[in-house]
Amino acid sequence: MSVSEVQDGVVVSLEYTLRLADGAVLDTSVGEAPVQFLQGRGNIIPGLEKALYGMKIGETKEVVLSPEEGYGERDPNAYQLVPRSSFPDDLELEVGMGFRMRTPFGSSIDAHIEEIRPDGVLLDLNHPLAGETLYFTVRVVDLRPATAEELEHGHVHGAE
Ligand code: ZN
């Protein structure tokens, strides 16, 4: 069984390059294995997933996503001042340093150091790409039907 275009329940192998407004390449799979995901299950950002429907193997597309379609607008309230003592003593802190924080409920969130102050460390809890317009160049490398197990789990298994 073969699949001719991107639709729900299809495993997509995608080559992508992500640029920001200034043209700088932020991330690319070119020269590496393509990313694989199950279409229609929210495994990639919604705006990009939506733009892929109907694409055929070998097809290339430029996809421009507004912040709302990407990682959202920056939340000016998503800052938190934490005591220096909440970091290991021997860890040298720097502005821009990113790390993963565990919430009291066991999930984790990404944070960046915005400012190091005498009274503590100011963390920016916004996603690093919040507020950015995203410029994707994508190419569909391969398509295949998902297995029953993949459909049940909602994600790809055993990416080659
Ligand atoms: Zn699974």
mmCIF file of C-alpha atoms and ligand atoms in Angstrom:
data_model
loop_
_atom_site.group_PDB
_atom_site.id
_atom_site.type_symbol
_atom_site.label_atom_id
_atom_site.label_comp_id
_atom_site.label_asym_id
_atom_site.label_seq_id
_atom_site.Cartn_x
_atom_site.Cartn_y
_atom_site.Cartn_z
ATOM 1 C CA MET A 1 0.000 0.000 0.000
ATOM 2 C CA SER A 2 1.371 3.403 -0.864
ATOM 3 C CA VAL A 3 0.352 6.922 -0.035
ATOM 4 C CA SER A 4 0.426 9.713 -2.601
ATOM 5 C CA GLU A 5 0.003 12.810 -0.459
ATOM 6 C CA VAL A 6 0.155 14.090 3.114
ATOM 7 C CA GLN A 7 -3.025 13.296 4.993
ATOM 8 C CA ASP A 8 -4.099 12.190 8.461
ATOM 9 C CA GLY A 9 -2.672 8.851 9.538
ATOM 10 C CA VAL A 10 0.359 9.097 7.271
ATOM 11 C CA VAL A 11 3.975 8.991 8.474
ATOM 12 C CA VAL A 12 5.776 11.921 6.884
ATOM 13 C CA SER A 13 9.546 12.074 6.388
ATOM 14 C CA LEU A 14 10.332 15.747 6.114
ATOM 15 C CA GLU A 15 13.430 17.734 5.299
ATOM 16 C CA TYR A 16 13.200 21.214 6.758
ATOM 17 C CA THR A 17 15.098 24.426 7.271
ATOM 18 C CA LEU A 18 13.897 27.019 9.757
ATOM 19 C CA ARG A 19 14.891 30.656 9.389
ATOM 20 C CA LEU A 20 13.940 33.746 11.366
ATOM 21 C CA ALA A 21 13.025 37.154 9.920
ATOM 22 C CA ASP A 22 16.698 38.149 9.541
ATOM 23 C CA GLY A 23 17.333 35.113 7.322
ATOM 24 C CA ALA A 24 19.582 33.362 9.822
ATOM 25 C CA VAL A 25 19.219 29.573 9.751
ATOM 26 C CA LEU A 26 18.083 28.465 13.176
ATOM 27 C CA ASP A 27 17.692 24.789 12.523
ATOM 28 C CA THR A 28 17.875 22.431 9.556
ATOM 29 C CA SER A 29 17.701 18.727 8.830
ATOM 30 C CA VAL A 30 19.536 19.111 5.510
ATOM 31 C CA GLY A 31 22.541 16.799 5.561
ATOM 32 C CA GLU A 32 20.964 14.709 8.317
ATOM 33 C CA ALA A 33 18.133 12.205 8.458
ATOM 34 C CA PRO A 34 14.731 13.782 7.784
ATOM 35 C CA VAL A 35 12.344 14.132 10.714
ATOM 36 C CA GLN A 36 9.500 11.620 10.875
ATOM 37 C CA PHE A 37 6.116 12.221 12.443
ATOM 38 C CA LEU A 38 2.521 11.059 12.293
ATOM 39 C CA GLN A 39 0.422 13.655 10.481
ATOM 40 C CA GLY A 40 -2.754 14.905 12.144
ATOM 41 C CA ARG A 41 -1.847 14.183 15.764
ATOM 42 C CA GLY A 42 -0.258 17.454 16.804
ATOM 43 C CA ASN A 43 3.253 15.997 16.900
ATOM 44 C CA ILE A 44 4.643 19.130 15.236
ATOM 45 C CA ILE A 45 3.551 22.768 15.620
ATOM 46 C CA PRO A 46 -0.045 23.185 14.398
ATOM 47 C CA GLY A 47 0.599 25.840 11.730
ATOM 48 C CA LEU A 48 3.241 23.710 10.043
ATOM 49 C CA GLU A 49 1.160 20.548 10.222
ATOM 50 C CA LYS A 50 -1.763 22.347 8.580
ATOM 51 C CA ALA A 51 0.427 23.622 5.721
ATOM 52 C CA LEU A 52 1.609 20.115 4.812
ATOM 53 C CA TYR A 53 -1.773 18.600 3.871
ATOM 54 C CA GLY A 54 -1.871 17.546 0.234
ATOM 55 C CA MET A 55 1.878 17.755 -0.383
ATOM 56 C CA LYS A 56 3.370 14.977 -2.516
ATOM 57 C CA ILE A 57 6.701 13.144 -2.290
ATOM 58 C CA GLY A 58 9.471 15.395 -3.591
ATOM 59 C CA GLU A 59 7.402 18.551 -3.281
ATOM 60 C CA THR A 60 8.976 21.641 -1.705
ATOM 61 C CA LYS A 61 7.141 24.487 -0.009
ATOM 62 C CA GLU A 62 7.873 27.752 1.779
ATOM 63 C CA VAL A 63 5.735 28.079 4.906
ATOM 64 C CA VAL A 64 5.577 31.340 6.844
ATOM 65 C CA LEU A 65 4.039 31.105 10.302
ATOM 66 C CA SER A 66 2.994 34.064 12.427
ATOM 67 C CA PRO A 67 3.814 33.836 16.154
ATOM 68 C CA GLU A 68 0.209 32.728 16.846
ATOM 69 C CA GLU A 69 0.635 29.814 14.416
ATOM 70 C CA GLY A 70 4.048 29.026 15.859
ATOM 71 C CA TYR A 71 5.099 29.358 19.497
ATOM 72 C CA GLY A 72 2.749 32.179 20.508
ATOM 73 C CA GLU A 73 3.364 35.789 21.457
ATOM 74 C CA ARG A 74 5.796 36.640 24.234
ATOM 75 C CA ASP A 75 4.079 36.806 27.594
ATOM 76 C CA PRO A 76 5.395 39.863 29.489
ATOM 77 C CA ASN A 77 4.303 38.210 32.744
ATOM 78 C CA ALA A 78 6.272 35.021 32.171
ATOM 79 C CA TYR A 79 9.226 36.102 34.267
ATOM 80 C CA GLN A 80 10.214 34.806 37.644
ATOM 81 C CA LEU A 81 12.844 35.939 40.132
ATOM 82 C CA VAL A 82 14.422 32.995 41.938
ATOM 83 C CA PRO A 83 17.124 32.990 44.614
ATOM 84 C CA ARG A 84 20.707 32.288 43.537
ATOM 85 C CA SER A 85 20.670 29.450 46.055
ATOM 86 C CA SER A 86 18.177 27.514 43.920
ATOM 87 C CA PHE A 87 21.067 26.770 41.522
ATOM 88 C CA PRO A 88 24.075 24.583 42.331
ATOM 89 C CA ASP A 89 26.898 26.635 43.897
ATOM 90 C CA ASP A 90 29.467 25.488 41.362
ATOM 91 C CA LEU A 91 27.307 26.306 38.340
ATOM 92 C CA GLU A 92 28.510 29.486 36.655
ATOM 93 C CA LEU A 93 25.378 31.394 35.620
ATOM 94 C CA GLU A 94 25.266 33.462 32.448
ATOM 95 C CA VAL A 95 22.614 35.609 30.782
ATOM 96 C CA GLY A 96 20.964 33.596 27.996
ATOM 97 C CA MET A 97 21.714 30.257 29.622
ATOM 98 C CA GLY A 98 18.852 27.869 29.058
ATOM 99 C CA PHE A 99 17.808 24.956 31.202
ATOM 100 C CA ARG A 100 14.888 22.809 32.112
ATOM 101 C CA MET A 101 13.019 23.460 35.333
ATOM 102 C CA ARG A 102 10.830 20.987 37.109
ATOM 103 C CA THR A 103 7.512 22.301 38.363
ATOM 104 C CA PRO A 104 6.037 21.145 41.690
ATOM 105 C CA PHE A 105 3.621 19.033 39.649
ATOM 106 C CA GLY A 106 6.375 17.041 38.007
ATOM 107 C CA SER A 107 6.204 18.458 34.507
ATOM 108 C CA SER A 108 9.117 20.465 33.166
ATOM 109 C CA ILE A 109 9.393 23.848 31.477
ATOM 110 C CA ASP A 110 12.204 25.502 29.574
ATOM 111 C CA ALA A 111 13.595 28.728 30.973
ATOM 112 C CA HIS A 112 16.342 31.186 30.099
ATOM 113 C CA ILE A 113 18.299 33.513 32.342
ATOM 114 C CA GLU A 114 17.227 37.046 31.460
ATOM 115 C CA GLU A 115 19.211 38.936 34.074
ATOM 116 C CA ILE A 116 21.453 38.232 37.061
ATOM 117 C CA ARG A 117 20.578 40.651 39.866
ATOM 118 C CA PRO A 118 21.926 41.204 43.361
ATOM 119 C CA ASP A 119 18.615 39.927 44.754
ATOM 120 C CA GLY A 120 18.380 36.828 42.569
ATOM 121 C CA VAL A 121 18.201 35.435 39.060
ATOM 122 C CA LEU A 122 15.480 36.647 36.700
ATOM 123 C CA LEU A 123 14.169 33.818 34.539
ATOM 124 C CA ASP A 124 12.327 34.211 31.249
ATOM 125 C CA LEU A 125 9.825 31.367 30.962
ATOM 126 C CA ASN A 126 8.744 32.223 27.419
ATOM 127 C CA HIS A 127 9.561 29.723 24.711
ATOM 128 C CA PRO A 128 12.752 30.977 23.010
ATOM 129 C CA LEU A 129 10.820 31.263 19.734
ATOM 130 C CA ALA A 130 7.778 33.038 21.194
ATOM 131 C CA GLY A 131 7.010 36.245 19.296
ATOM 132 C CA GLU A 132 9.011 35.147 16.237
ATOM 133 C CA THR A 133 7.670 34.740 12.708
ATOM 134 C CA LEU A 134 8.963 31.387 11.474
ATOM 135 C CA TYR A 135 10.108 30.819 7.882
ATOM 136 C CA PHE A 136 10.196 27.133 7.004
ATOM 137 C CA THR A 137 11.409 25.557 3.789
ATOM 138 C CA VAL A 138 10.123 21.979 3.749
ATOM 139 C CA ARG A 139 10.476 19.049 1.361
ATOM 140 C CA VAL A 140 8.494 15.828 1.620
ATOM 141 C CA VAL A 141 11.102 13.067 1.388
ATOM 142 C CA ASP A 142 8.831 10.078 1.902
ATOM 143 C CA LEU A 143 5.327 9.048 2.926
ATOM 144 C CA ARG A 144 4.018 5.757 4.251
ATOM 145 C CA PRO A 145 0.852 4.595 5.967
ATOM 146 C CA ALA A 146 1.134 4.435 9.756
ATOM 147 C CA THR A 147 0.921 1.002 11.357
ATOM 148 C CA ALA A 148 -2.092 0.135 13.508
ATOM 149 C CA GLU A 149 0.108 0.425 16.588
ATOM 150 C CA GLU A 150 1.364 3.880 15.588
ATOM 151 C CA LEU A 151 -2.192 5.051 15.042
ATOM 152 C CA GLU A 152 -3.169 3.703 18.432
ATOM 153 C CA HIS A 153 -0.247 5.465 20.163
ATOM 154 C CA GLY A 154 -0.494 8.653 18.127
ATOM 155 C CA HIS A 155 3.208 8.771 17.225
ATOM 156 C CA VAL A 156 5.847 7.202 14.991
ATOM 157 C CA HIS A 157 7.733 4.054 16.029
ATOM 158 C CA GLY A 158 11.192 2.923 15.011
ATOM 159 C CA ALA A 159 12.286 5.824 12.839
ATOM 160 C CA GLU A 160 15.029 4.574 10.532
HETATM 161 ZN ZN ZN B 1 4.233 4.246 20.913
#
